C-alpha cells in the first residue's frame, strides 16, 4: 500500500525464534504461502541455515514482513543478523519436544535485545494430547519468567491441520495494533543482511530499514567502507516502490558498487552523519544460564544490527560478570562497525551466547578501570532521562555541536531539542553561535576566563598594539568559528571585551606611553614633517612603537627605514594618480623630480602603490590600475 507521496504505508517486521526442527519455517509457509527456505542446502537438509523472508496481510489489512531465522546452534550468528530490526518475535516451541537448548538461547537473545513485543507459538499440537500440552506450557512459563516474554500471549497451532492459524493471525494483528510504528528520525539506516546481483539490474542489498526513509534516486553511503552510491530502485515484497519508511523490509538496487565490495553487516545510510567506530562503551548483562563467568579481557564476537565483529572485552567495574549480572564494559573491535548509541548488541564466545545489552557510546576514550567518575558518566548516559543523557554528554564533550547530540546520545532530535531547552532554562547549559553549540554554564565560565587570560597576556607582551588579532585568539583557544564568535559576542555584550575590527582587547585596556616614549614619538613625527617627501629622522622608533603610529594612522611605512607622515603620503599618492590620469604612464625618475626627493623614496612609494594595486609596473614605467578607495 502506497500513499500519495509514493511512500509505502507503515509496516511491521515479525521474526521467528526457537530450536531447530520446531517448525518455524513450516509455520511461516502455512501463514504466508511462501517457503522461506530459499537455499538448495536448506531444501536438501530440510533445515534452515540462513535467513528466510516472507510476508502476509493480516485480517485488518496490516502488512507484515516475516524474518525466519535458523534454529541450529551452528547458525546462531545467522539468526542474530535477522532479529535486530524486528517489532515482534514469535518464540516457537514444538509441542512434542517442549523447551530445548536453542529455545533457551534464543529466548535469552530476544530478552537482551529487548524486542518490542513477544508471542509464544506452540507448534505441532496435532502430535500431543492435552495433558502433555499443559506440561509443555508449564515448562514455557518457567523459562519466560523475568523476560520480555513473561505474560506474552500464547497460541497453539498445527501447520499440518491448520488449527490455530487464524487465531495466530488475529493475535498478531492485535499485538501490532498496540505497537507504535517505527519513528522517522531523518537518518535512515539499512543494516544489510543479504547481498546479491540481479541480471540487468546489478547489485542488490536487503535489510530492515530503521530511523528514516529512502527514495529512488537518493544518494547514499555504505559504511563502514565509506562507499558512495545512488539508489536505482526499491522493492518491498517484490513490488517496486518509489520510497519506503522505517520498519519495512526492503531490497535496494545500488548503482556504482559491486557485490564484491559489500557484505552482511554493512549499513546503507545518507552521507555524512554516521561515523564508523572500532571501540564502543556498553552496558552489558550476562545471560541467566551462563556456564562460566564473563572475564576481563575476554575475546568475544560482538553482534549488532546485521554485523558480526571480533573484539576484546574490557570490564570497567569488576573482574568478572556472573549469570544475570549487569556491568559496564568497553569493547575494542578488530574492525569498524556503523552503530549509534542505543543500539542493542549480543556478545558470544565461539559456541555460547554470553550476554548483551545496549551500546552507550560509539566514540569513547580508553577508560581507566574502576574509575568512579567514568562509571557515573556511563550511568548518566545510559539512563532513561533524555535530560540526564544530554546533560552528561554536554559536560563530557563541551563545546559540542547541538546537532551532533542526537547521534551521540541515541535520542531523537526532538528529544534533544526539548532536553536542551530545559537545561538552558535552568541555567545548566548555554547555547552559543546561534544556538548551534552547547556548553555547561561552568564550562562557559572556564572558556571565558581562558579567553580573557589570553587577551591580557597579549596586552602584556605587546602593550602598543590595539589588541590580539581575532584569528590568533581563535587558534590559541582551538575553537570552531561558531563557538569562537558566540563566545566573543557574549563577552563584548557583557562589557569584558572590546571589538577593534580585526583585533580584540580587554574593555579596560588603553595604550599608555611613558613620558620618554611620548617625547621620542613627538620628536620623530616632527622630523618627518620637516622634510615630508624625503624625511631623514635621526632615530627610528622601535618596531612596536612604529607599529602603533601606523595603526593610529599617523604614519605610513613604505619600506624598511622609509616612513612618511600620513599627510605626506596622501599628497604624494594624489599627485602620482593625477599625473597618470593626464599622461598615462610615469617612471621612478619622474616621481623623484615631481617631489624633489630621492630615488629611494620615489621607488618605495611606487612599489607601495603597486602592492595596493593602485599602479602596475610595465617595464620601467607604471600605469594606473584604480584610484585609491575605488
Coordinates of C-alpha atoms in Angstrom, one line a residue:
X1 CA 0.0 0.0 0.0
X2 CA 1.3 3.4 -1.0
X3 CA 0.3 6.9 -0.1
X4 CA 0.2 10.0 -2.3
X5 CA 3.8 10.8 -1.7
X6 CA 4.9 7.4 -3.1
X7 CA 5.7 6.1 0.4
X8 CA 4.8 2.6 1.4
X9 CA 2.4 2.6 4.3
X10 CA 3.8 1.7 7.8
X11 CA 4.7 -1.9 8.1
X12 CA 5.9 -4.2 10.9
X13 CA 8.5 -6.9 10.9
X14 CA 8.0 -10.2 12.7
X15 CA 10.8 -12.6 13.5
X16 CA 10.7 -16.3 14.4
X17 CA 12.9 -17.8 17.0
X18 CA 13.3 -21.3 18.5
X19 CA 15.0 -24.6 18.5
X20 CA 16.0 -26.4 15.3
X21 CA 13.2 -28.6 13.8
X22 CA 10.4 -27.0 15.9
X23 CA 8.5 -26.0 12.8
X24 CA 9.4 -22.3 12.3
X25 CA 9.7 -22.4 8.5
X26 CA 6.7 -24.7 8.2
X27 CA 4.7 -22.3 10.3
X28 CA 5.8 -19.3 8.1
X29 CA 4.8 -21.2 5.0
X30 CA 1.4 -22.1 6.4
X31 CA 0.8 -18.5 7.4
X32 CA 2.0 -16.8 4.2
X33 CA 2.1 -19.5 1.4
X34 CA 5.8 -18.6 0.9
X35 CA 8.5 -21.1 1.6
X36 CA 11.3 -19.1 3.4
X37 CA 13.9 -21.8 2.8
X38 CA 15.5 -20.5 -0.3
X39 CA 18.8 -22.2 -0.4
X40 CA 19.3 -25.7 -2.1
X41 CA 21.1 -26.9 1.1
X42 CA 18.0 -26.0 3.1
X43 CA 15.8 -28.0 0.8
X44 CA 18.1 -30.9 0.9
X45 CA 18.6 -30.9 4.7
X46 CA 15.0 -29.7 5.5
X47 CA 16.7 -27.3 7.9
X48 CA 17.0 -23.5 7.8
X49 CA 20.7 -22.4 7.8
X50 CA 20.3 -18.8 6.8
X51 CA 17.7 -16.1 7.0
X52 CA 14.5 -16.6 5.1
X53 CA 11.8 -14.0 4.3
X54 CA 8.1 -14.0 3.7
X55 CA 5.1 -11.7 4.1
X56 CA 1.4 -11.6 4.7
X57 CA -1.6 -9.3 5.1
X58 CA -3.4 -9.7 8.4
X59 CA -7.2 -9.5 8.8
X60 CA -7.1 -5.8 9.5
X61 CA -5.2 -5.2 6.2
X62 CA -2.0 -4.6 8.1
X63 CA 1.0 -5.8 6.1
X64 CA 3.7 -7.8 7.9
X65 CA 7.2 -8.9 6.9
X66 CA 8.5 -12.1 8.4
X67 CA 12.1 -13.0 9.0
X68 CA 12.6 -16.7 9.5
X69 CA 15.8 -17.5 11.4
X70 CA 17.8 -20.7 11.7
X71 CA 17.4 -22.7 15.0
X72 CA 20.5 -24.9 14.9
X73 CA 23.3 -23.8 17.3
X74 CA 25.8 -23.7 14.4
X75 CA 23.9 -20.9 12.8
X76 CA 23.2 -18.6 15.8
X77 CA 25.2 -15.9 14.1
X78 CA 22.9 -16.0 11.1
X79 CA 19.9 -15.9 13.5
X80 CA 21.4 -12.7 15.1
X81 CA 21.7 -11.0 11.8
X82 CA 18.0 -11.2 11.3
X83 CA 16.4 -10.3 14.6
X84 CA 17.9 -6.8 15.1
X85 CA 15.1 -4.8 13.5
X86 CA 12.0 -6.8 14.4
X87 CA 8.9 -5.4 16.1
X88 CA 7.6 -8.7 17.3
X89 CA 9.2 -12.0 18.0
X90 CA 7.4 -15.3 17.7
X91 CA 9.1 -17.8 20.1
X92 CA 8.3 -21.1 18.5
X93 CA 8.2 -24.2 20.7
X94 CA 7.3 -27.7 19.4
X95 CA 4.6 -29.4 21.5
X96 CA 6.2 -32.8 21.1
X97 CA 9.6 -31.7 22.5
X98 CA 9.0 -28.6 24.6
X99 CA 11.7 -26.2 25.6
X100 CA 15.1 -27.2 24.2
X101 CA 18.7 -25.7 24.3
X102 CA 18.2 -23.3 21.4
X103 CA 14.8 -22.3 22.7
X104 CA 16.6 -21.1 25.8
X105 CA 19.4 -19.4 23.9
X106 CA 17.0 -17.6 21.5
X107 CA 14.9 -16.5 24.5
X108 CA 17.9 -15.1 26.2
X109 CA 18.9 -13.3 23.0
X110 CA 15.5 -11.8 22.4
X111 CA 15.4 -10.6 26.0
X112 CA 18.8 -9.0 25.7
X113 CA 17.7 -7.3 22.5
X114 CA 14.6 -6.0 24.3
X115 CA 12.2 -6.9 21.4
X116 CA 9.2 -4.6 21.4
X117 CA 6.6 -7.4 21.6
X118 CA 6.6 -11.1 22.2
X119 CA 4.4 -14.0 21.3
X120 CA 4.8 -17.7 22.1
X121 CA 3.6 -20.1 19.4
X122 CA 3.3 -23.8 20.3
X123 CA 3.6 -25.8 17.1
X124 CA 2.8 -29.5 16.2
X125 CA -0.1 -29.6 18.7
X126 CA -1.6 -32.3 16.5
X127 CA 1.1 -34.7 17.8
X128 CA 0.3 -34.5 21.5
X129 CA -2.6 -34.8 23.9
X130 CA -4.0 -32.1 26.2
X131 CA -2.2 -33.3 29.3
X132 CA 1.2 -33.2 27.6
X133 CA 0.4 -29.8 26.1
X134 CA -0.3 -28.5 29.6
X135 CA 3.1 -29.8 30.8
X136 CA 4.8 -28.0 27.9
X137 CA 3.0 -24.8 28.7
X138 CA 4.1 -25.0 32.3
X139 CA 7.7 -25.5 31.2
X140 CA 7.4 -22.5 28.9
X141 CA 6.1 -20.4 31.8
X142 CA 9.0 -21.3 34.0
X143 CA 11.5 -20.3 31.3
X144 CA 10.0 -17.0 30.2
X145 CA 9.6 -15.7 33.8
X146 CA 11.6 -12.4 34.2
X147 CA 12.0 -11.9 30.4
X148 CA 10.2 -9.8 27.8
X149 CA 8.0 -12.9 27.1
X150 CA 6.6 -13.0 30.6
X151 CA 2.9 -12.6 30.2
X152 CA 3.1 -12.8 26.4
X153 CA 0.1 -14.3 24.6
X154 CA 0.4 -18.0 23.6
X155 CA -1.2 -19.6 20.6
X156 CA -1.2 -23.4 19.9
X157 CA -1.2 -24.3 16.2
X158 CA -0.7 -27.1 13.8
X159 CA 0.7 -26.2 10.4
X160 CA -0.5 -29.6 9.1
X161 CA -4.2 -29.3 10.1
X162 CA -4.4 -25.5 10.1
X163 CA -5.6 -25.5 13.8
X164 CA -4.9 -22.1 15.4
X165 CA -3.6 -20.3 12.3
X166 CA -6.4 -17.9 12.2
X167 CA -6.2 -17.3 15.9
X168 CA -2.5 -16.6 15.4
X169 CA -3.1 -14.1 12.7
X170 CA -5.7 -12.3 14.9
X171 CA -3.2 -12.3 17.8
X172 CA -0.5 -10.9 15.6
X173 CA -2.9 -8.2 14.4
X174 CA -3.9 -7.2 18.0
X175 CA -0.3 -7.0 19.2
X176 CA 0.9 -5.0 16.3
X177 CA -2.1 -2.6 16.6
X178 CA -0.7 -1.8 20.1
X179 CA 2.9 -1.3 18.7
X180 CA 3.7 2.3 17.5
X181 CA 5.2 2.5 14.1
X182 CA 9.0 2.9 14.0
X183 CA 9.8 6.6 14.2
X184 CA 11.3 8.5 11.2
X185 CA 14.4 10.3 12.7
X186 CA 15.6 11.6 9.4
X187 CA 18.7 9.4 9.5
X188 CA 17.9 6.1 7.6
X189 CA 19.9 3.0 8.4
X190 CA 19.6 -0.2 6.5
X191 CA 21.7 -3.0 8.1
X192 CA 22.5 -5.3 5.2
X193 CA 21.6 -8.9 5.7
X194 CA 21.8 -10.1 2.1
X195 CA 23.9 -9.1 -0.9
X196 CA 23.3 -10.4 -4.4
X197 CA 23.2 -9.5 -8.0
X198 CA 20.2 -9.5 -10.4
X199 CA 20.8 -9.8 -14.1
X200 CA 20.1 -6.4 -15.8
X201 CA 19.9 -4.5 -12.5
X202 CA 23.3 -5.2 -10.8
X203 CA 23.9 -5.1 -7.0
X204 CA 21.0 -5.5 -4.6
X205 CA 21.1 -5.5 -0.8
X206 CA 18.3 -6.3 1.6
X207 CA 17.5 -5.4 5.2
X208 CA 15.0 -4.0 7.6
X209 CA 15.1 -0.2 7.4
X210 CA 15.2 1.9 10.6
X211 CA 15.4 5.5 11.7
X212 CA 14.4 7.1 8.4
X213 CA 13.2 6.8 4.8
X214 CA 14.8 6.0 1.5
X215 CA 13.8 7.2 -2.0
X216 CA 14.7 6.1 -5.5
X217 CA 17.4 8.4 -6.9
X218 CA 18.7 9.2 -3.4
X219 CA 22.5 9.5 -2.8
X220 CA 23.6 7.1 -0.1
X221 CA 26.8 6.0 1.7
X222 CA 27.7 2.4 2.5
X223 CA 29.5 2.0 5.8
X224 CA 32.0 1.2 7.2
X225 CA 33.8 1.3 3.9
X226 CA 32.5 4.8 3.1
X227 CA 31.4 3.9 -0.5
X228 CA 29.2 6.3 -2.3
X229 CA 26.2 5.1 -4.3
X230 CA 22.8 6.0 -5.6
X231 CA 19.5 4.1 -5.2
X232 CA 18.5 2.9 -8.6
X233 CA 15.4 1.1 -7.4
X234 CA 13.5 -0.1 -4.3
X235 CA 11.3 -3.2 -3.8
X236 CA 9.3 -4.3 -0.9
X237 CA 7.5 -7.7 -1.0
X238 CA 8.6 -7.9 -4.7
X239 CA 6.8 -4.8 -5.6
X240 CA 8.5 -1.7 -6.9
X241 CA 8.1 1.4 -4.7
X242 CA 9.4 4.9 -5.1
X243 CA 10.0 5.4 -1.3
X244 CA 10.0 3.3 1.8
X245 CA 9.8 4.3 5.5
X246 CA 11.3 2.8 8.7
X247 CA 10.2 -0.6 9.9
X248 CA 9.9 -2.1 6.4
X249 CA 11.8 -5.0 4.8
X250 CA 13.3 -3.6 1.6
X251 CA 15.5 -4.5 -1.3
X252 CA 17.7 -1.7 -2.6
X253 CA 19.3 -1.7 -6.1
X254 CA 22.5 0.2 -5.7
X255 CA 24.4 1.9 -8.5
X256 CA 28.2 2.1 -8.9
X257 CA 29.1 -0.7 -6.4
X258 CA 29.9 -4.4 -7.0
X259 CA 28.7 -7.2 -4.8
X260 CA 32.3 -8.0 -4.0
X261 CA 32.5 -4.5 -2.3
X262 CA 29.7 -5.3 0.1
X263 CA 28.9 -7.9 2.8
X264 CA 26.4 -8.7 5.5
X265 CA 26.7 -6.2 8.3
X266 CA 27.3 -3.2 6.1
X267 CA 24.9 -0.2 6.6
X268 CA 23.3 1.8 3.9
X269 CA 22.6 5.4 5.0
X270 CA 22.6 9.0 4.0
X271 CA 26.1 10.5 3.7
X272 CA 28.0 12.5 6.2
X273 CA 26.3 11.9 9.6
X274 CA 27.4 8.4 10.8
X275 CA 31.0 7.7 11.7
X276 CA 32.1 4.1 11.9
X277 CA 33.9 3.0 15.1
X278 CA 36.1 0.3 16.3
X279 CA 35.5 0.8 20.0
X280 CA 32.2 1.0 22.0
X281 CA 31.2 1.5 25.6
X282 CA 28.4 -0.8 26.5
X283 CA 26.1 -1.7 29.4
X284 CA 26.4 -5.5 29.5
X285 CA 24.1 -8.1 31.0
X286 CA 25.2 -11.7 31.2
X287 CA 22.7 -14.4 30.2
X288 CA 21.0 -16.1 33.1
X289 CA 22.2 -19.6 32.0
X290 CA 25.9 -18.7 31.8
X291 CA 28.1 -21.7 32.2
X292 CA 31.2 -19.7 33.4
X293 CA 31.6 -16.0 34.3
X294 CA 32.5 -13.4 31.7
X295 CA 36.0 -12.3 32.5
X296 CA 38.1 -9.2 31.8
X297 CA 40.0 -9.1 28.5
X298 CA 37.9 -11.9 27.1
X299 CA 37.9 -12.2 23.3
X300 CA 34.3 -12.2 22.0
X301 CA 32.3 -11.7 18.9
X302 CA 30.0 -8.7 19.0
X303 CA 26.8 -8.8 17.0
X304 CA 24.8 -5.6 16.4
X305 CA 22.4 -4.9 13.5
X306 CA 23.5 -7.5 11.0
X307 CA 27.2 -7.1 11.8
X308 CA 29.5 -9.6 13.5
X309 CA 33.0 -8.4 14.6
X310 CA 35.5 -9.9 16.9
X311 CA 36.7 -7.8 19.8
X312 CA 38.3 -7.7 23.2
X313 CA 36.0 -7.1 26.2
X314 CA 37.4 -4.8 28.9
X315 CA 35.2 -4.9 32.1
X316 CA 35.3 -1.5 33.7
X317 CA 33.7 -2.1 37.1
X318 CA 34.6 -5.6 38.0
X319 CA 36.9 -8.5 37.1
X320 CA 34.2 -10.9 36.1
X321 CA 30.4 -10.9 35.4
X322 CA 28.3 -13.7 36.7
X323 CA 25.0 -15.1 35.3
X324 CA 22.3 -12.4 35.1
X325 CA 24.6 -9.7 36.4
X326 CA 24.9 -6.3 34.7
X327 CA 28.1 -4.2 34.4
X328 CA 30.0 -1.6 32.3
X329 CA 32.4 -2.6 29.6
X330 CA 34.3 -1.3 26.7
X331 CA 34.8 -3.5 23.6
X332 CA 37.8 -2.9 21.3
X333 CA 36.8 -4.3 17.9
X334 CA 39.1 -5.8 15.2
X335 CA 37.1 -3.9 12.5
X336 CA 34.9 -0.9 12.3
X337 CA 31.1 -1.0 12.6
X338 CA 28.4 1.6 11.9
X339 CA 26.4 1.8 15.1
X340 CA 24.8 4.5 17.2
X341 CA 24.2 4.8 21.0
X342 CA 21.1 2.9 22.0
X343 CA 21.7 0.1 19.5
X344 CA 21.4 -3.3 21.1
X345 CA 24.1 -5.9 20.8
X346 CA 25.0 -9.5 21.7
X347 CA 28.4 -11.0 22.6
X348 CA 29.2 -14.6 22.1
X349 CA 32.2 -16.9 22.5
X350 CA 32.6 -19.4 19.6
X351 CA 29.8 -21.7 20.8
X352 CA 27.9 -19.8 23.5
X353 CA 25.9 -16.6 23.9
X354 CA 27.4 -14.8 26.8
X355 CA 25.3 -11.6 27.2
X356 CA 24.3 -8.4 25.6
X357 CA 22.7 -5.0 26.2
X358 CA 22.9 -1.5 24.8
X359 CA 25.7 0.5 23.2
X360 CA 26.2 3.7 25.3
X361 CA 28.9 5.5 23.3
X362 CA 30.5 5.0 19.9
X363 CA 33.4 7.4 20.2
X364 CA 34.8 6.8 23.7
X365 CA 38.3 7.3 25.0
X366 CA 40.1 4.4 26.7
X367 CA 38.8 4.4 30.2
X368 CA 40.6 3.6 33.5
X369 CA 39.0 0.6 35.2
X370 CA 37.2 1.1 38.5
X371 CA 37.2 4.9 37.9
X372 CA 34.2 6.3 39.7
X373 CA 33.7 9.4 37.6
X374 CA 33.8 7.3 34.4
X375 CA 31.2 4.9 35.8
X376 CA 29.0 7.7 36.9
X377 CA 29.2 9.3 33.5
X378 CA 28.2 6.0 31.8
X379 CA 25.3 5.6 34.2
X380 CA 24.0 9.0 33.3
X381 CA 24.4 8.4 29.6
X382 CA 22.6 5.1 29.7
X383 CA 19.7 6.5 31.8
X384 CA 16.1 6.8 30.7
X385 CA 16.0 10.6 31.2
X386 CA 16.8 12.4 28.0
X387 CA 17.8 15.5 30.0
X388 CA 20.3 13.5 32.1
X389 CA 21.8 12.0 29.0
X390 CA 22.1 15.3 27.2
X391 CA 23.5 17.0 30.4
X392 CA 26.2 14.3 30.7
X393 CA 27.1 14.5 27.0
X394 CA 27.4 18.3 27.1
X395 CA 29.6 18.1 30.2
X396 CA 31.9 15.4 28.6
X397 CA 32.2 16.9 25.1
X398 CA 31.8 20.6 25.5
X399 CA 31.8 22.7 23.4
X400 CA 29.7 20.3 21.4
X401 CA 27.5 21.0 18.3
X402 CA 23.9 20.6 19.3
X403 CA 23.2 18.8 16.0
X404 CA 25.6 16.0 17.0
X405 CA 24.0 15.3 20.3
X406 CA 21.3 13.1 18.8
X407 CA 23.8 10.7 17.3
X408 CA 26.0 10.6 20.4
X409 CA 23.1 10.2 22.8
X410 CA 20.9 7.8 20.8
X411 CA 17.9 10.2 21.3
X412 CA 15.7 11.6 18.6
X413 CA 16.4 15.2 17.5
X414 CA 13.1 16.2 19.1
X415 CA 14.1 14.7 22.4
X416 CA 17.5 16.5 22.3
X417 CA 15.9 19.8 21.5
X418 CA 13.4 19.5 24.4
X419 CA 16.2 18.4 26.8
X420 CA 18.4 21.3 25.8
X421 CA 15.5 23.8 26.2
X422 CA 15.0 22.6 29.8
X423 CA 18.7 22.7 30.6
X424 CA 19.1 26.2 29.1
X425 CA 16.0 27.4 31.1
X426 CA 17.5 26.0 34.3
X427 CA 20.8 27.7 33.6
X428 CA 22.8 24.5 33.5
X429 CA 23.6 24.7 29.7
X430 CA 24.4 27.7 27.5
X431 CA 24.0 27.7 23.7
X432 CA 26.4 29.7 21.6
X433 CA 26.7 30.6 17.9
X434 CA 23.0 31.0 17.1
X435 CA 22.1 28.0 19.4
X436 CA 24.4 25.7 17.4
X437 CA 26.9 24.8 20.1
X438 CA 26.2 23.7 23.7
X439 CA 28.3 24.2 26.9
X440 CA 27.7 23.8 30.5
X441 CA 27.5 27.1 32.4
X442 CA 30.7 26.2 34.3
X443 CA 32.3 25.2 31.0
X444 CA 31.5 28.6 29.5
X445 CA 32.9 30.3 32.6
X446 CA 36.2 28.4 32.2
X447 CA 36.3 29.2 28.5
X448 CA 35.6 32.9 29.0
X449 CA 38.3 33.0 31.7
X450 CA 40.8 31.4 29.4
X451 CA 39.9 33.8 26.6
X452 CA 40.3 36.9 28.8
X453 CA 43.6 35.4 30.2
X454 CA 45.0 35.1 26.7
X455 CA 43.9 38.6 25.7
X456 CA 45.5 40.0 28.9
X457 CA 48.8 38.1 28.2
X458 CA 48.8 39.6 24.7
X459 CA 48.4 43.1 26.1
X460 CA 51.3 42.5 28.5
X461 CA 53.5 41.2 25.6
X462 CA 52.5 43.9 23.1
X463 CA 51.4 47.0 25.1
X464 CA 51.5 49.2 22.0
X465 CA 49.1 47.1 19.9
X466 CA 45.4 47.7 20.0
X467 CA 44.6 44.1 20.7
X468 CA 45.1 40.5 19.8
X469 CA 44.2 39.5 16.2
X470 CA 40.9 37.6 16.1
X471 CA 42.4 34.7 14.2
X472 CA 45.3 34.3 16.6
X473 CA 42.9 34.2 19.6
X474 CA 40.7 31.7 17.9
X475 CA 43.7 29.5 17.1
X476 CA 45.0 29.6 20.7
X477 CA 41.6 28.7 22.1
X478 CA 41.3 25.9 19.5
X479 CA 37.7 26.8 18.8
X480 CA 35.5 26.3 15.8
X481 CA 34.2 29.5 14.1
X482 CA 30.7 29.4 15.6
X483 CA 31.9 28.7 19.1
X484 CA 34.5 31.5 19.0
X485 CA 32.2 34.1 17.5
X486 CA 29.5 33.2 20.0
X487 CA 31.9 33.5 22.9
X488 CA 33.3 36.8 21.7
X489 CA 29.9 38.3 21.1
X490 CA 28.9 37.3 24.6
X491 CA 32.0 38.8 26.2
X492 CA 31.5 42.0 24.2
X493 CA 27.8 42.2 25.3
X494 CA 28.9 41.7 28.9
X495 CA 31.4 44.6 28.6
X496 CA 34.5 42.4 29.1
X497 CA 35.9 42.6 25.6
X498 CA 36.1 45.5 23.1
X499 CA 35.8 44.9 19.4
X500 CA 38.6 46.7 17.5
X501 CA 37.9 45.3 14.0
X502 CA 40.4 42.6 13.2
X503 CA 41.6 42.7 16.9
X504 CA 40.0 42.2 20.3
X505 CA 41.0 44.0 23.5
X506 CA 40.1 43.9 27.2
X507 CA 37.4 46.5 27.7
X508 CA 39.6 48.3 30.2
X509 CA 42.8 48.3 28.1
X510 CA 44.3 51.6 26.9
X511 CA 47.6 52.2 25.2
X512 CA 49.7 54.3 27.5
X513 CA 53.1 55.8 26.6
X514 CA 55.7 56.8 29.2
X515 CA 56.9 60.4 29.1
X516 CA 60.1 59.3 27.5
X517 CA 58.3 57.3 24.8
X518 CA 55.9 60.1 24.1
X519 CA 58.8 62.5 23.7
X520 CA 60.6 60.1 21.3
X521 CA 57.4 59.8 19.2
X522 CA 56.8 63.6 19.1
X523 CA 60.5 64.2 18.0
X524 CA 60.1 61.5 15.3
X525 CA 56.9 63.0 13.9
X526 CA 58.4 66.5 13.9
X527 CA 61.5 65.3 12.0
X528 CA 59.2 63.6 9.4
X529 CA 57.3 66.8 8.9
X530 CA 60.4 69.0 8.4
X531 CA 61.1 67.4 5.0
X532 CA 57.9 65.5 4.3
X533 CA 58.8 64.0 0.9
X534 CA 62.4 62.9 1.9
X535 CA 62.5 62.8 5.7
X536 CA 65.7 62.0 7.5
X537 CA 64.8 61.2 11.1
X538 CA 67.8 61.0 13.5
X539 CA 66.3 57.8 15.1
X540 CA 63.6 55.3 14.1
X541 CA 61.3 54.2 16.9
X542 CA 61.4 50.6 18.0
X543 CA 59.2 48.3 15.8
X544 CA 56.3 48.2 18.4
X545 CA 56.1 52.0 18.7
X546 CA 56.3 52.4 15.0
X547 CA 53.6 49.8 14.6
X548 CA 51.4 51.9 17.0
X549 CA 51.9 55.0 14.9
X550 CA 51.0 53.1 11.7
X551 CA 47.9 51.6 13.4
X552 CA 46.9 55.1 14.6
X553 CA 47.2 56.4 11.1
X554 CA 49.8 59.0 11.9
X555 CA 52.5 57.5 9.5
X556 CA 52.8 55.2 6.6
X557 CA 55.6 52.7 6.4
X558 CA 56.7 52.3 2.7
X559 CA 59.6 50.0 3.3
X560 CA 62.3 49.2 5.8
X561 CA 63.5 52.6 7.2
X562 CA 61.3 54.5 4.7
X563 CA 58.4 56.2 6.6
X564 CA 56.3 59.2 5.7
X565 CA 53.7 61.2 7.6
X566 CA 50.2 60.2 6.7
X567 CA 49.6 63.7 5.2
X568 CA 52.8 63.5 3.0
X569 CA 51.8 60.0 1.8
X570 CA 48.3 61.3 0.9
X571 CA 49.7 64.3 -1.1
X572 CA 52.2 62.1 -3.0
X573 CA 49.7 59.5 -3.9
X574 CA 47.2 62.0 -5.1
X575 CA 49.9 63.7 -7.2
X576 CA 51.0 60.4 -8.8
X577 CA 47.4 59.5 -9.6
X578 CA 46.7 62.9 -11.2
X579 CA 49.9 62.6 -13.2
X580 CA 48.9 59.2 -14.5
X581 CA 45.4 60.4 -15.4
X582 CA 46.9 63.1 -17.5
X583 CA 49.9 61.3 -19.0
X584 CA 49.0 57.6 -18.8
X585 CA 52.5 56.5 -17.6
X586 CA 55.1 57.5 -15.0
X587 CA 58.7 56.5 -14.2
X588 CA 60.6 56.5 -10.9
X589 CA 62.7 59.4 -12.2
X590 CA 59.6 61.4 -13.0
X591 CA 58.1 60.8 -9.5
X592 CA 61.5 61.8 -8.0
X593 CA 61.5 65.0 -9.9
X594 CA 57.8 65.7 -9.2
X595 CA 58.5 65.9 -5.4
X596 CA 62.2 66.9 -5.4
X597 CA 63.0 63.8 -3.5
X598 CA 65.5 60.9 -3.9
X599 CA 65.1 57.7 -6.0
X600 CA 64.9 55.8 -2.7
X601 CA 61.6 57.5 -1.7
X602 CA 60.2 57.6 -5.2
X603 CA 60.8 53.9 -5.7
X604 CA 59.4 53.0 -2.3
X605 CA 56.3 55.0 -3.0
X606 CA 55.6 53.3 -6.4
X607 CA 56.3 49.8 -5.0
X608 CA 53.9 50.5 -2.2
X609 CA 51.2 51.7 -4.7
X610 CA 51.9 48.5 -6.7
X611 CA 51.3 46.4 -3.6
X612 CA 48.0 48.3 -3.1
X613 CA 47.1 47.7 -6.8
X614 CA 46.8 51.4 -7.4
X615 CA 49.5 51.1 -10.0
X616 CA 51.0 48.3 -12.1
X617 CA 54.6 48.1 -13.3
X618 CA 55.0 47.8 -17.1
X619 CA 58.7 47.6 -17.9
X620 CA 60.3 50.6 -16.3
X621 CA 57.0 52.5 -16.1
X622 CA 53.8 52.5 -14.0
X623 CA 50.3 52.6 -15.3
X624 CA 47.1 53.4 -13.3
X625 CA 45.0 50.4 -12.2
X626 CA 42.5 52.2 -10.0
X627 CA 42.0 55.3 -7.9
X628 CA 42.7 54.7 -4.2
X629 CA 39.5 53.8 -2.4
X630 CA 37.9 53.0 -5.8

